[in-house]
Short mmCIF file of C-alpha atoms in Angstrom, two decimals:
data_model
loop_
_atom_site.label_atom_id
_atom_site.label_comp_id
_atom_site.label_asym_id
_atom_site.label_seq_id
_atom_site.Cartn_x
_atom_site.Cartn_y
_atom_site.Cartn_z
CA ASP L 661 19.99 -5.06 -4.61
CA THR L 662 16.47 -4.17 -5.53
CA ALA L 663 13.92 -6.33 -3.78
CA VAL L 664 10.85 -5.55 -5.89
CA SER L 665 11.50 -3.96 -9.27
CA GLN L 666 9.17 -2.61 -11.95
CA THR L 667 9.57 -1.56 -15.52
CA PRO L 668 9.02 0.91 -16.93
CA LYS L 669 9.19 3.67 -14.34
CA TYR L 670 7.25 6.05 -16.51
CA LEU L 671 4.78 5.31 -19.30
CA VAL L 672 3.15 8.01 -21.41
CA THR L 673 0.80 6.78 -24.08
CA GLN L 674 -2.25 7.63 -26.12
CA MET L 675 -5.84 6.54 -25.43
CA GLY L 676 -6.71 3.25 -27.04
CA ASN L 677 -3.17 1.84 -26.88
CA ASP L 678 -2.19 -1.41 -25.18
CA LYS L 679 0.66 -1.42 -22.70
CA SER L 680 2.36 -3.78 -20.26
CA ILE L 681 4.14 -3.26 -16.92
CA LYS L 682 6.51 -5.85 -15.58
CA CYS L 683 7.37 -6.69 -12.01
CA GLU L 684 9.98 -8.96 -10.47
CA GLN L 685 10.83 -9.78 -6.85
CA ASN L 686 14.00 -11.40 -5.61
CA LEU L 687 12.80 -11.95 -2.02
CA GLY L 688 11.60 -15.50 -2.52
CA HIS L 689 8.06 -14.47 -1.66
CA ASP L 690 5.06 -16.53 -2.63
CA THR L 691 2.50 -13.70 -3.05
CA MET L 692 2.54 -10.74 -5.40
CA TYR L 693 0.11 -7.85 -5.89
CA TRP L 694 -0.84 -5.00 -8.19
CA TYR L 695 -2.09 -1.81 -6.60
CA LYS L 696 -3.39 1.38 -8.21
CA GLN L 697 -2.79 4.74 -6.55
CA ASP L 698 -4.87 7.57 -7.88
CA SER L 699 -4.13 11.30 -7.83
CA LYS L 700 -5.60 11.57 -4.34
CA LYS L 701 -3.08 9.03 -3.03
CA PHE L 702 -5.74 6.36 -2.52
CA LEU L 703 -4.00 2.97 -2.77
CA LYS L 704 -6.27 0.16 -3.83
CA ILE L 705 -5.55 -3.46 -4.48
CA MET L 706 -6.28 -4.75 -7.97
CA PHE L 707 -4.96 -8.29 -8.11
CA SER L 708 -3.15 -10.78 -5.93
CA TYR L 709 -1.34 -13.97 -6.93
CA ASN L 710 -0.10 -16.71 -4.66
CA ASN L 711 2.29 -19.22 -6.19
CA LYS L 712 1.22 -18.14 -9.74
CA GLU L 713 -2.52 -18.64 -8.86
CA LEU L 714 -4.90 -15.71 -8.99
CA ILE L 715 -6.48 -15.30 -5.57
CA ILE L 716 -7.76 -11.72 -5.54
CA ASN L 717 -9.43 -10.05 -8.49
CA GLU L 718 -11.05 -6.81 -7.34
CA THR L 719 -13.71 -5.07 -9.47
CA VAL L 720 -11.20 -4.13 -12.14
CA PRO L 721 -12.22 -3.70 -15.83
CA ASN L 722 -11.34 -6.77 -17.86
CA ARG L 723 -9.13 -4.55 -19.95
CA PHE L 724 -6.61 -5.24 -17.20
CA SER L 725 -5.06 -8.72 -17.34
CA PRO L 726 -2.38 -9.87 -14.94
CA LYS L 727 -0.05 -12.73 -15.76
CA SER L 728 2.33 -14.58 -13.46
CA PRO L 729 4.76 -16.76 -15.41
CA ASP L 730 6.44 -17.85 -12.16
CA LYS L 731 6.17 -16.76 -8.55
CA ALA L 732 8.94 -14.18 -8.90
CA HIS L 733 7.19 -12.28 -11.71
CA LEU L 734 3.83 -10.65 -12.07
CA ASN L 735 3.04 -8.60 -15.16
CA LEU L 736 0.09 -6.33 -15.87
CA HIS L 737 -1.26 -5.87 -19.38
CA ILE L 738 -3.73 -3.12 -20.09
CA ASN L 739 -5.78 -3.01 -23.27
CA SER L 740 -7.51 -0.03 -24.84
CA LEU L 741 -6.13 2.52 -22.34
CA GLU L 742 -8.49 5.24 -21.08
CA LEU L 743 -7.82 8.61 -19.56
CA GLY L 744 -9.02 7.29 -16.16
CA ASP L 745 -6.28 4.66 -16.16
CA SER L 746 -3.71 7.40 -15.48
CA ALA L 747 -2.31 6.65 -12.03
CA VAL L 748 0.68 5.11 -10.33
CA TYR L 749 0.72 1.35 -10.40
CA PHE L 750 2.62 -0.45 -7.62
CA CYS L 751 3.68 -4.00 -7.57
CA ALA L 752 4.18 -5.57 -4.14
CA SER L 753 5.11 -8.92 -2.64
CA SER L 754 4.90 -10.74 0.68
CA HIS L 755 5.87 -14.15 2.01
CA GLY L 756 2.33 -15.18 2.68
CA LEU L 757 -1.00 -13.49 2.31
CA ALA L 758 -0.96 -9.74 2.97
CA GLY L 759 -2.42 -8.69 6.27
CA GLY L 760 -1.67 -12.05 7.75
CA PHE L 761 -0.14 -12.24 11.16
CA ARG L 762 3.35 -10.74 11.01
CA GLU L 763 3.28 -10.42 7.25
CA THR L 764 5.23 -7.55 5.72
CA GLN L 765 4.41 -6.37 2.25
CA TYR L 766 7.19 -4.81 0.19
CA PHE L 767 6.40 -2.37 -2.60
CA GLY L 768 8.15 -1.75 -5.87
CA PRO L 769 9.10 1.77 -6.98
CA GLY L 770 5.89 2.26 -8.99
CA THR L 771 5.09 2.90 -12.64
CA ARG L 772 3.65 6.27 -13.44
CA LEU L 773 1.15 5.87 -16.27
CA LEU L 774 -0.18 8.93 -18.06
CA VAL L 775 -2.77 8.39 -20.77
CA LEU L 776 -3.20 11.30 -23.14
CA GLN F 1152 -18.53 4.75 5.54
CA LYS F 1153 -14.99 4.15 4.27
CA GLU F 1154 -13.40 0.95 5.50
CA VAL F 1155 -10.28 2.85 6.69
CA GLU F 1156 -10.51 6.56 7.46
CA GLN F 1157 -7.75 9.08 8.05
CA ASN F 1158 -7.64 12.82 8.10
CA SER F 1159 -5.96 13.94 4.90
CA GLY F 1160 -4.20 16.81 6.61
CA PRO F 1161 -1.85 18.43 6.14
CA LEU F 1162 -0.82 18.03 9.75
CA SER F 1163 1.81 20.67 10.47
CA VAL F 1164 4.05 20.29 13.52
CA PRO F 1165 7.26 22.15 14.54
CA GLU F 1166 10.54 20.27 14.62
CA GLY F 1167 10.99 18.41 17.88
CA ALA F 1168 7.26 18.13 18.62
CA ILE F 1169 5.15 15.00 18.81
CA ALA F 1170 3.14 14.29 15.64
CA SER F 1171 -0.08 12.29 16.26
CA LEU F 1172 -1.70 10.50 13.33
CA ASN F 1173 -5.05 8.76 13.67
CA CYS F 1174 -6.94 6.10 11.84
CA THR F 1175 -10.32 4.37 12.32
CA TYR F 1176 -11.54 1.19 10.66
CA SER F 1177 -14.94 -0.40 10.12
CA ASP F 1178 -14.28 -4.15 10.11
CA ARG F 1179 -14.43 -5.44 13.67
CA VAL F 1180 -12.74 -8.75 12.78
CA SER F 1181 -9.55 -7.08 11.54
CA GLN F 1182 -6.46 -8.44 13.33
CA SER F 1183 -3.45 -6.77 11.71
CA PHE F 1184 -2.72 -3.10 11.43
CA PHE F 1185 0.10 -1.34 9.64
CA TRP F 1186 1.55 2.15 9.18
CA TYR F 1187 3.29 2.92 5.94
CA ARG F 1188 5.28 6.03 5.18
CA GLN F 1189 5.27 7.34 1.58
CA TYR F 1190 7.57 10.17 0.49
CA SER F 1191 6.45 12.21 -2.48
CA GLY F 1192 7.07 10.28 -5.69
CA LYS F 1193 8.17 7.15 -3.81
CA SER F 1194 6.65 3.85 -2.87
CA PRO F 1195 5.07 3.05 0.52
CA GLU F 1196 7.44 1.75 3.14
CA LEU F 1197 6.32 -0.19 6.23
CA ILE F 1198 7.34 1.56 9.45
CA MET F 1199 5.14 -0.10 12.10
CA SER F 1200 2.84 -3.06 12.50
CA ILE F 1201 0.65 -3.78 15.52
CA TYR F 1202 -1.60 -6.74 16.32
CA SER F 1203 -2.59 -6.42 19.98
CA ASN F 1204 -4.33 -3.73 22.00
CA GLY F 1205 -2.03 -1.25 23.59
CA ASP F 1206 1.19 0.49 22.60
CA LYS F 1207 4.14 -0.72 20.57
CA GLU F 1208 7.29 1.34 20.44
CA ASP F 1209 10.09 1.32 17.89
CA GLY F 1210 12.59 4.15 18.26
CA ARG F 1211 10.79 7.48 17.86
CA PHE F 1212 7.60 5.74 16.65
CA THR F 1213 4.79 4.37 18.83
CA ALA F 1214 1.74 2.67 17.42
CA GLN F 1215 -1.41 2.47 19.55
CA LEU F 1216 -4.29 0.06 19.00
CA ASN F 1217 -7.79 0.03 20.56
CA LYS F 1218 -9.83 -2.69 18.97
CA ALA F 1219 -12.93 -1.87 21.02
CA SER F 1220 -12.94 1.64 19.57
CA GLN F 1221 -11.66 0.43 16.22
CA TYR F 1222 -8.92 2.97 16.35
CA VAL F 1223 -5.20 2.88 15.61
CA SER F 1224 -2.74 5.74 15.91
CA LEU F 1225 0.89 6.56 15.24
CA LEU F 1226 2.93 8.90 17.42
CA ILE F 1227 6.21 10.31 16.12
CA ARG F 1228 8.32 11.83 18.90
CA ASP F 1229 11.00 14.44 18.30
CA SER F 1230 9.64 15.01 14.78
CA GLN F 1231 12.25 15.85 12.15
CA PRO F 1232 11.85 17.53 8.76
CA SER F 1233 12.80 14.17 7.23
CA ASP F 1234 9.60 12.76 8.70
CA SER F 1235 7.58 14.96 6.34
CA ALA F 1236 5.62 12.48 4.19
CA THR F 1237 2.21 10.94 3.73
CA TYR F 1238 1.41 8.25 6.32
CA LEU F 1239 -0.88 5.46 5.19
CA CYS F 1240 -2.87 3.37 7.66
CA ALA F 1241 -3.57 -0.20 6.44
CA VAL F 1242 -5.89 -2.74 7.96
CA ASN F 1243 -6.27 -6.44 6.97
CA LYS F 1244 -9.62 -7.51 5.66
CA TYR F 1245 -9.90 -11.17 6.49
CA GLY F 1246 -11.22 -13.40 3.78
CA GLY F 1247 -9.30 -16.62 4.24
CA ALA F 1248 -7.40 -17.17 1.02
CA THR F 1249 -8.35 -13.66 -0.05
CA ASN F 1250 -6.91 -11.87 2.94
CA LYS F 1251 -5.93 -8.42 1.80
CA LEU F 1252 -4.87 -4.98 3.00
CA ILE F 1253 -7.21 -2.00 2.89
CA PHE F 1254 -5.52 1.36 2.93
CA GLY F 1255 -6.70 4.72 4.13
CA THR F 1256 -6.17 7.76 1.96
CA GLY F 1257 -3.24 8.89 4.10
CA THR F 1258 -2.35 11.83 6.26
CA LEU F 1259 0.16 14.37 4.95
CA LEU F 1260 2.58 15.32 7.68
CA ALA F 1261 4.67 18.49 7.35
CA VAL F 1262 7.41 19.06 10.02
CA GLN F 1263 8.46 22.70 10.05
CA PRO F 1264 12.21 23.40 10.81
#
């Protein structure tokens, strides 16, 4: 059984298009995240939701809009895609807030986005 | 100064040797420290967490934490080719409701058979 799942796994698209990535977790966790990992493997948090409420919004262009319809789902919509958006996007979840005492964060398999 | 720093490697060790991975962090109030392993093309997977100064052992893995020196390390004993991966150090950045993990850029470990 997949704990954190993402769709699609691969996404190849043209500059200027709008695309969405979906994430679902079946762990009963309260907190979900989106991370971006660039070509140099640097993994950086973009957004965090706790019980459907946005709690972390890093300095991400407003072309990126997360949505959490319920605490098991966190989607990421990207408008007007740019070449620099090419990366691997990971969804993750944890019971409480990441980095908290004895918190474990579980990652999804990633979505490899290539903007041409 | 980066918030979490690691040597990018590659760190090459022969099979059966001890691999030593190091990480330094800048935020003195950090309380939680994690090591993730990431195989090529896969997602990060938590292998160790440590919260107190000293050593914590789990099988072939030992995490070491020195808060005074703002230093955390991971030792892998009896290294196997299957340990070849990128190891990401992660440190919590406390912000109350906005507590979050800050990752280093990772160290690529290559275990030679």
